[in-house]
Coordinates of C-alpha atoms in Angstrom, one line a residue:
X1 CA -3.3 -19.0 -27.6
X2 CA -1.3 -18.6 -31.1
X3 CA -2.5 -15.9 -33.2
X4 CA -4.9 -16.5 -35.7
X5 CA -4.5 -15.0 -39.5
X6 CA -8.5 -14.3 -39.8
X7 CA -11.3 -13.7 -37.2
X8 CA -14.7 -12.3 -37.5
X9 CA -14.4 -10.1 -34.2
X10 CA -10.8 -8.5 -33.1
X11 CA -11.2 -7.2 -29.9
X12 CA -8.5 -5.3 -28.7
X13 CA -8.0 -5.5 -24.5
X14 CA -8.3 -7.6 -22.1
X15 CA -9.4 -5.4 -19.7
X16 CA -13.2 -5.6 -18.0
X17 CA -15.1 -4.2 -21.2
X18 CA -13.1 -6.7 -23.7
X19 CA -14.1 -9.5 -21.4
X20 CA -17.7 -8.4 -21.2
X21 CA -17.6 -8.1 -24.9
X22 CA -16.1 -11.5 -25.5
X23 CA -18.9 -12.8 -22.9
X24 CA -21.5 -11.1 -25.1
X25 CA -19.8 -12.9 -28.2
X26 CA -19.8 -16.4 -26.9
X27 CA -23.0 -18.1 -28.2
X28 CA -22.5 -15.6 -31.6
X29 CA -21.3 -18.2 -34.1
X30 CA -18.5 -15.8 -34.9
X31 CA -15.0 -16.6 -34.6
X32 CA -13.3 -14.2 -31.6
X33 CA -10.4 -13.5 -30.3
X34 CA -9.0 -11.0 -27.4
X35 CA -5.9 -9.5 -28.0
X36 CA -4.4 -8.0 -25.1
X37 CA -0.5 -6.1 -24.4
X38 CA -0.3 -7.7 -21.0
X39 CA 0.8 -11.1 -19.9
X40 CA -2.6 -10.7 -17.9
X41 CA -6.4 -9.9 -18.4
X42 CA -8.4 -7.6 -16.2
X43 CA -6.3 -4.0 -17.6
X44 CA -6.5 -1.8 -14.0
X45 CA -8.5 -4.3 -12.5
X46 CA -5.6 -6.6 -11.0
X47 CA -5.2 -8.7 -7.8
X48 CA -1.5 -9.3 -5.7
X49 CA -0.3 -11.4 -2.7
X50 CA 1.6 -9.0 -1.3
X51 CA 2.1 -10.4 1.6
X52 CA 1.2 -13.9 2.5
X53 CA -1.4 -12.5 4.1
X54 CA -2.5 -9.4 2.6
X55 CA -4.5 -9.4 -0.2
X56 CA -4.3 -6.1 -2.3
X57 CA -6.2 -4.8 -5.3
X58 CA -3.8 -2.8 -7.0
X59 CA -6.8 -1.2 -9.5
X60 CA -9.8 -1.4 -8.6
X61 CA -11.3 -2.3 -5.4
X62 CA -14.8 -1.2 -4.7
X63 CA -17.9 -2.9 -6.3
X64 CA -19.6 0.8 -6.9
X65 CA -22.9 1.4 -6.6
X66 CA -23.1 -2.7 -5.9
X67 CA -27.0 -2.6 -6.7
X68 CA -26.6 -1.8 -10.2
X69 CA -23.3 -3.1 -10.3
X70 CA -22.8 -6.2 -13.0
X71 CA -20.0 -7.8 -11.5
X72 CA -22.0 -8.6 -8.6
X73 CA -23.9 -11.0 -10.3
X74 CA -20.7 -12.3 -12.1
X75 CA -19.2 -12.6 -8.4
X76 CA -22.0 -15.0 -7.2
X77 CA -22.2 -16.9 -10.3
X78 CA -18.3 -17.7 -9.7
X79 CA -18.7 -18.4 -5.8
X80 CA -16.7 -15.0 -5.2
X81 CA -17.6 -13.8 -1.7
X82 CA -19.4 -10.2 -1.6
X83 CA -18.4 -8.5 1.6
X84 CA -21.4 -5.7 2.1
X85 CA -19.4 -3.9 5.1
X86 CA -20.0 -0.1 5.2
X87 CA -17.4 1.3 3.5
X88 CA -15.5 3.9 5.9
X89 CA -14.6 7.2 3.8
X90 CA -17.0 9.1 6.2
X91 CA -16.5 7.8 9.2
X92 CA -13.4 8.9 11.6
X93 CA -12.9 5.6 12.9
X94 CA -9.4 5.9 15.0
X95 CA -8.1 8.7 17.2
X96 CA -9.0 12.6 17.2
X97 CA -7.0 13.7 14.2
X98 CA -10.1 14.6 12.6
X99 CA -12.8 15.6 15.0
X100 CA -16.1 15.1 14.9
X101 CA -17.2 18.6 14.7
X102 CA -14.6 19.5 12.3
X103 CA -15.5 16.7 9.8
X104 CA -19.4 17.6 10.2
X105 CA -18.5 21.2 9.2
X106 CA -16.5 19.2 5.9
X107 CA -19.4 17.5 5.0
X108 CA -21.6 20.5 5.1
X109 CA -19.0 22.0 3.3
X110 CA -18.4 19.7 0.8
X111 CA -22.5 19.2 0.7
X112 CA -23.3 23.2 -0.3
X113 CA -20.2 22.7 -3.2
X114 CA -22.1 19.7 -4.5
X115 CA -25.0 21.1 -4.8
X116 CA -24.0 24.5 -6.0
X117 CA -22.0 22.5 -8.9
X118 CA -25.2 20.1 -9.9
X119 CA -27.3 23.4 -10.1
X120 CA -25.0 24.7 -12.3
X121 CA -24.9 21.9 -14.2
X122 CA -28.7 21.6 -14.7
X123 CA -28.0 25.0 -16.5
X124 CA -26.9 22.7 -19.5
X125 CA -23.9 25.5 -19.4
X126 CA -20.4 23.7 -18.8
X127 CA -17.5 24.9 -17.2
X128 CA -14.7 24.0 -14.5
X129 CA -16.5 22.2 -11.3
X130 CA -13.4 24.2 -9.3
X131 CA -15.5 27.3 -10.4
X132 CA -18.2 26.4 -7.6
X133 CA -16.2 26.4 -4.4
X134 CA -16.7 28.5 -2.1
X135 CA -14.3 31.7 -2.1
X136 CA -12.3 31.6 1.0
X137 CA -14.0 28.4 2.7
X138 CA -11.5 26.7 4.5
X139 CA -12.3 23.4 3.1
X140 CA -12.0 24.5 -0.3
X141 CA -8.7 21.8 -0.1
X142 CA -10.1 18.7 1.3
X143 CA -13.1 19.2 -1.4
X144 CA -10.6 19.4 -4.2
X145 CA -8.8 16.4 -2.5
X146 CA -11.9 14.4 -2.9
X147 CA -12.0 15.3 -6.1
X148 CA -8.8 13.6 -7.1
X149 CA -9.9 10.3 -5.6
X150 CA -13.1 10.5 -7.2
X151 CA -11.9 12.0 -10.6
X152 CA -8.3 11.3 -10.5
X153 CA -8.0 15.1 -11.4
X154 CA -8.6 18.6 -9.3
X155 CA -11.5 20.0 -9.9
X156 CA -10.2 23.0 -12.4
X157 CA -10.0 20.1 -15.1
X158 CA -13.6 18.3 -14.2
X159 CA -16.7 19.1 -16.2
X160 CA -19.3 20.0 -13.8
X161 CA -22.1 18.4 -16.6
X162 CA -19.8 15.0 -16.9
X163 CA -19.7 14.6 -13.0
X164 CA -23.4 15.6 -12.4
X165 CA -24.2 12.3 -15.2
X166 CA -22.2 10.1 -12.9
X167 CA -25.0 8.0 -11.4
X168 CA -23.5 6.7 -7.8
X169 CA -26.4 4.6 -5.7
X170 CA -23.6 5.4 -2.8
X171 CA -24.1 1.4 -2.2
X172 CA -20.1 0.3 -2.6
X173 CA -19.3 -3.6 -1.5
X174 CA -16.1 -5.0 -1.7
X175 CA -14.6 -8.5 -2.8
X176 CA -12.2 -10.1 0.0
X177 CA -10.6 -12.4 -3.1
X178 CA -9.9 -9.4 -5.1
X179 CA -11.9 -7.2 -7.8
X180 CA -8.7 -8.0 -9.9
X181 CA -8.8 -11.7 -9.0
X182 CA -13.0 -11.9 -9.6
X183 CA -12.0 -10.0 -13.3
X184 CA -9.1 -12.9 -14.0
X185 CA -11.9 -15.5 -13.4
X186 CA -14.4 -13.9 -15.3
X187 CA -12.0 -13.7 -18.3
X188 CA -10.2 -17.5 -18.1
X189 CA -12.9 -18.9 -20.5
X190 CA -12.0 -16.4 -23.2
X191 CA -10.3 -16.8 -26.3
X192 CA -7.5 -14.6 -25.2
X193 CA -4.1 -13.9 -26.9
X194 CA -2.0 -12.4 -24.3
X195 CA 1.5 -10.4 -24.8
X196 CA -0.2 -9.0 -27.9
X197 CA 0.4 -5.0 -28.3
X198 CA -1.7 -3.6 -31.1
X199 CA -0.2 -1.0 -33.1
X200 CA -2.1 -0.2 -36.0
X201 CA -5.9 -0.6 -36.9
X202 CA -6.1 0.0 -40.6
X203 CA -9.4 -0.3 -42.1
X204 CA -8.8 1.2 -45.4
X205 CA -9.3 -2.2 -47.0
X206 CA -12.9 -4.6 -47.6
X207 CA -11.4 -6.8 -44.0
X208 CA -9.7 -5.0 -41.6
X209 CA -6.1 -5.4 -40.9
X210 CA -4.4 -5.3 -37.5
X211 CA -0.8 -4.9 -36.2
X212 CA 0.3 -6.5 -33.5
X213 CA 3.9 -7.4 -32.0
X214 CA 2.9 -10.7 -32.5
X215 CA 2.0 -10.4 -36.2
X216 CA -0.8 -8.8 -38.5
X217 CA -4.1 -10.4 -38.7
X218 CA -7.7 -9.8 -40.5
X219 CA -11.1 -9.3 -39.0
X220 CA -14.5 -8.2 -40.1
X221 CA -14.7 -5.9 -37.2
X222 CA -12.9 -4.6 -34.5
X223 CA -14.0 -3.3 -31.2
X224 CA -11.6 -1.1 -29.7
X225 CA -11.3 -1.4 -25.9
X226 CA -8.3 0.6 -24.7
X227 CA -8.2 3.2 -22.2
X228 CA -8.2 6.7 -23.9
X229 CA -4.4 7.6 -23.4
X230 CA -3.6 4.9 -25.9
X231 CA -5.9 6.7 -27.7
X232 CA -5.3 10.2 -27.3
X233 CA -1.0 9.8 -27.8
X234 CA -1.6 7.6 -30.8
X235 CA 0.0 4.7 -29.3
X236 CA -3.0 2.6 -31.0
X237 CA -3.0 4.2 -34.6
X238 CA -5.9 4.0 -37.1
X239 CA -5.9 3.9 -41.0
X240 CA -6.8 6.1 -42.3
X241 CA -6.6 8.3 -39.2
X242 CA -9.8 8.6 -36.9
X243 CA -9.0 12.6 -35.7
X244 CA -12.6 12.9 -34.4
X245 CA -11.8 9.7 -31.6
X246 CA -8.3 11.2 -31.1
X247 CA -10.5 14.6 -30.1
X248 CA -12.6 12.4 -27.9
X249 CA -10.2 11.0 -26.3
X250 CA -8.1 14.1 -25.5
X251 CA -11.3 15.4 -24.4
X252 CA -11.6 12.0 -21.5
X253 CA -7.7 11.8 -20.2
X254 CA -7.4 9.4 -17.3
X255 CA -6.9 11.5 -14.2
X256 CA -4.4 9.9 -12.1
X257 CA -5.2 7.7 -8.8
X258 CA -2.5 5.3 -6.5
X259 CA -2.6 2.9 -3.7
X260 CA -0.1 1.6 -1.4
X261 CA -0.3 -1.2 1.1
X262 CA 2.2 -1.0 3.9
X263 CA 2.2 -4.0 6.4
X264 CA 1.4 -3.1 10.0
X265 CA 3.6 -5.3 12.8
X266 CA 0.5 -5.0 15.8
X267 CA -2.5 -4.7 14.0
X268 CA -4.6 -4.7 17.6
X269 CA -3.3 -1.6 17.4
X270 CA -5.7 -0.2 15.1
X271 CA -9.5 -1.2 14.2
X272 CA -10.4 -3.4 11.5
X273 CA -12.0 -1.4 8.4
X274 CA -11.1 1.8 9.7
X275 CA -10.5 5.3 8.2
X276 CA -7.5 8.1 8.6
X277 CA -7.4 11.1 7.3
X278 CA -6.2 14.3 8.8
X279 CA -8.4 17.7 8.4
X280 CA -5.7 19.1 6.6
X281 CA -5.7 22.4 4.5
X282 CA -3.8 21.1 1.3
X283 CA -5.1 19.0 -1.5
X284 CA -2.1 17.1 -1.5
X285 CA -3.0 14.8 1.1
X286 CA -3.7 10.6 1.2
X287 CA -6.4 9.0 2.7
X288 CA -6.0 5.7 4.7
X289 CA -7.9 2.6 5.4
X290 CA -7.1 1.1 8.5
X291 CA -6.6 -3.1 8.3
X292 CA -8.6 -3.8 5.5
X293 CA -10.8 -6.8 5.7
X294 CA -9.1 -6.8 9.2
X295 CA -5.6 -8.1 7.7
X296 CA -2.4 -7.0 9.3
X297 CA -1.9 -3.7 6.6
X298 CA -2.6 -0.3 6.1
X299 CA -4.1 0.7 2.8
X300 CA -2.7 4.3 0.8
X301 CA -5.0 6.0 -1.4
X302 CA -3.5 9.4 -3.2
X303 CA -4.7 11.1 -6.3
X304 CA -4.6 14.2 -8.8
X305 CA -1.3 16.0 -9.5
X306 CA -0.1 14.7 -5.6
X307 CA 0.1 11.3 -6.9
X308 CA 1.2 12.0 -10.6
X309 CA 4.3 14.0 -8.3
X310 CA 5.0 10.7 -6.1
X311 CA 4.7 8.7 -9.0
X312 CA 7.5 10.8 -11.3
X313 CA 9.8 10.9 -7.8
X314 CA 9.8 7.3 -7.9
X315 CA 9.5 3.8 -7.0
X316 CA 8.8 3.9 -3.3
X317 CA 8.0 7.3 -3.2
X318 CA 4.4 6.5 -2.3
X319 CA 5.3 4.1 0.7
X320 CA 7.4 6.6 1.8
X321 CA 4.6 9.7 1.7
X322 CA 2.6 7.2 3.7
X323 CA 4.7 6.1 6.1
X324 CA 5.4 10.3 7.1
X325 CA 1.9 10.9 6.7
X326 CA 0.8 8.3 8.8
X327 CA 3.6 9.1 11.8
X328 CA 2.4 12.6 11.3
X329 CA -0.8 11.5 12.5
X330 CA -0.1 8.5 14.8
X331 CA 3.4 9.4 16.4
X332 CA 6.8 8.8 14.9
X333 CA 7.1 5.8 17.2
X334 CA 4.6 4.5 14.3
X335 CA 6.5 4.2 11.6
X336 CA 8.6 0.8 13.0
X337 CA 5.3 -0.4 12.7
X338 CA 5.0 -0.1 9.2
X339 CA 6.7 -1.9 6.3
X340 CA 6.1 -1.2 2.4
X341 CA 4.8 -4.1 0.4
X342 CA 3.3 -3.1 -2.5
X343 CA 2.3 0.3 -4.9
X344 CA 0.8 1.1 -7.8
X345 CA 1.9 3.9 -10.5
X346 CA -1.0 3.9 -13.0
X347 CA 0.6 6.9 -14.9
X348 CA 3.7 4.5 -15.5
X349 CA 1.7 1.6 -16.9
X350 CA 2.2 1.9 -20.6
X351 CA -0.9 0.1 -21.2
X352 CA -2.6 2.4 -19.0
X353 CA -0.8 5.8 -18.2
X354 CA -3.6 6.7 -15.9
X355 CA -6.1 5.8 -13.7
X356 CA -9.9 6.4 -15.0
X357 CA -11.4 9.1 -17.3
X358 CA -12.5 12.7 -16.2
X359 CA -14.0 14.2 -19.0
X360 CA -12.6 18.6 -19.1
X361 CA -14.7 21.2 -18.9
X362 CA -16.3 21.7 -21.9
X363 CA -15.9 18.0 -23.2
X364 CA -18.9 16.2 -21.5
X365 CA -20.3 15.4 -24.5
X366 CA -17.1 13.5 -25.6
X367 CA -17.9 10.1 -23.9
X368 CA -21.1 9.8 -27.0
X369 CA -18.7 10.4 -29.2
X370 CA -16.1 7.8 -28.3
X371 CA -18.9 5.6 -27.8
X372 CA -20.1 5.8 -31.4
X373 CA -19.3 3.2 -34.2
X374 CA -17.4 3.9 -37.5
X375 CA -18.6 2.4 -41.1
X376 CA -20.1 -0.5 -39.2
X377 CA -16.7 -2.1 -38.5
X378 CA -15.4 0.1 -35.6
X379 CA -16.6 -0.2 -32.4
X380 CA -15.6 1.3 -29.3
X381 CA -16.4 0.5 -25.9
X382 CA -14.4 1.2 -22.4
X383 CA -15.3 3.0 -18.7
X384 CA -14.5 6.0 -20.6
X385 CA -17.4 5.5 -23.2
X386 CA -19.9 4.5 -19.9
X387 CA -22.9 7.6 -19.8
X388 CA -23.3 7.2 -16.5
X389 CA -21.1 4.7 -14.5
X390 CA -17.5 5.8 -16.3
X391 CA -14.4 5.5 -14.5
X392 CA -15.7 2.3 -12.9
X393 CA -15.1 -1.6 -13.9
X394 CA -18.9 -2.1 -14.2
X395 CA -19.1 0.4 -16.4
X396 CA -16.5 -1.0 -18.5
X397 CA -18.1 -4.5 -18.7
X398 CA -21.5 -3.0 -19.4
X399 CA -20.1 -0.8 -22.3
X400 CA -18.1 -4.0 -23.9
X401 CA -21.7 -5.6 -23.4
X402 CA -23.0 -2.8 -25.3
X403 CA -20.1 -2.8 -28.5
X404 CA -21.2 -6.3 -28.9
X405 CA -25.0 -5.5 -29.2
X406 CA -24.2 -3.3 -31.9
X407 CA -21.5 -5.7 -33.9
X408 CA -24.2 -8.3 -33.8
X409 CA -27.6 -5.9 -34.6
X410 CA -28.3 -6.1 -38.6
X411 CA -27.0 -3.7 -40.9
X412 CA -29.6 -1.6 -41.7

């Protein structure tokens, strides 16, 4: 839509908490509008063909913990199929590359270092979650793997406090359509103005004014929606300047986490909705799941400083780390089999430049802070800001659900 000169609400992103907040907007009687830097809503939450027919989340995937989970009402509402499959990430579903004994003695492992690091956190005392490994335990690697698909990060940069307030139901469904696609529905009905970069919030004035590449434009109030990088850099700038969010943010980066999709020629070879995953001794490693939703493809997963490393080597450089891994495991006779379609590089995204927030060590307290409003005008919502569900899309939504509770509750 064209820009308007004057709204009541700016909301800046398009991604799963600007849509929830422009949901929680609609009946308001205020005049709204999204503005969002991509020709596209649903921010890392984004669907592809990427093969006529494999469907392939690029973001976001996994409705997690699906009995809490908002979108899942939002999916049936909008006639999205909910596929409730177990997810495989524990299971060893194909071959002996990671034996059953071996991956019990993991998840004892990984078990003891999980509940060593939510003692610790009980203490109220924060520090580095890499601090509670084991010294010496041979899975010490695979756990800090884990940790960079779960974080994005190793675990020498996670709070052990902010990842004890995670709240995971360990009920994760998926969405055969698309998490992305389910987000792009969810947000058609919004008043959306895409292509629309914002540059400067400046709310030195009675309205407040905002930048865009498109043009400048007034509002009464703002929520703010993007992810903390955008933040943190400056790349969004405030008027007068907002140090205390910049602090927040710096305190929340977005760990990094990738996903390739390579097509597989004889799918019979290899069971629908499996898992692969070697019981290696490095961190930098990528997990695999086998035929997804049992389409003809084979689905990357690689995190932390491993996928920040394949992302700056780049384009292709994922496929390719696949593609070894997965003849390392399978045979080089594999690899024929396999053809790269499609990867993400989340670090790259300039609307991104990451996957999902991590608070530091020491920073916990960081995502209150984001969260909180400024002079009754600012409001900031995001996964980042979530208490409890951050670094998912649910989490996002609900917290854009939130900003618009308090932009609607009277001034006091």
């Amino acid at each position: 839509m064209s820009l308007p000169s004057s709204v009541d609400i700016a909301i800046i992103g398009a991604g799963a908490a600007g849509l929830g907040a422009a949901h929680a907007l609609e009946n308001s009687g205020l005049s709204v509008i999204v503005l969002e830097a991509r020709d596209r809503v649903g921010g890392r939450g984004y669907t592809i063909k990427a093969a006529p027919d494999v469907i392939f989340d690029v973001g976001c995937g996994w409705l997690h913990s699906a009995d809490k989970n908002s979108f899942v009402k939002i999916a049936q509402q909008l006639n999205f199929e909910i596929d409730k499959s177990h997810p495989p990430w524990r299971e060893q579903t194909f071959g002996d590359i990671f034996p059953p004994k071996e991956r019990a003695e993991f998840i004892i492992a990984l078990e003891a270092f999980h509940d060593r690091a939510e003692q610790a956190a009980k203490s109220g005392c924060d520090s580095a979650a890499s601090l509670y490994l084991e010294p010496g335990n041979r899975w010490n690697p695979m756990i800090d793997a884990i940790s960079t698909y779960v974080n994005g990060a190793e675990l020498d940069l996670v709070s052990i406090i902010d990842a004890h307030a995670y709240e995971d139901t360990e009920i994760n469904w998926r969405v055969p359509r698309g998490y992305g696609a389910l987000m792009a529905a969810y947000g058609a009905p919004c008043p959306l103005a895409l292509n629309t970069q914002v540059t400067l919030i400046d709310h030195s004035g009675k309205r407040l004014r905002i930048e865009t590449s498109r043009g400048t434009l007034s509002a009464d109030q703002v929520i703010v929606t993007v992810p903390t990088n955008l933040i943190a850099e400056e790349t969004v700038r405030f008027r007068p300047s907002l140090p205390v969010k910049v602090d927040a943010a710096r305190g929340l980066p977005l760990g990094v986490d990738d996903k390739v999709t390579l097509a597989l020629s004889e799918p019979e070879a290899l069971p629908k909705d499996g898992n692969l995953r070697g019981a290696t001794m490095r961190s930098a490693m990528g997990t695999y799941h086998l035929r997804p939703f049992g389409q003809p493809c084979i689905e990357g997963f690689f995190g932390g400083r491993f996928a920040k490393a394949l992302e700056d080597a780049g384009e292709g450089a994922l496929a390719a780390q696949a593609i070894d891994e997965i003849a390392g495991f399978l045979g080089n006779d594999f690899r024929r089999k396999l053809t790269p379609l499609a990867e993400s590089r989340w670090a790259f995204d300039p609307f991104a430049r990451g996957s999902y927030s991590h608070a530091l060590p020491g920073h916990a307290g960081k995502r209150a802070v984001l969260a909180a409003p400024v002079d009754g005008r600012l409001f900031f919502a995001g996964e980042a800001t979530s208490p409890n569900f951050f670094s998912t899309a649910h989490g996002a939504r609900d917290s854009g659900e939130r900003a618009a509770r308090e932009v609607l509750k009277p001034s006091s």
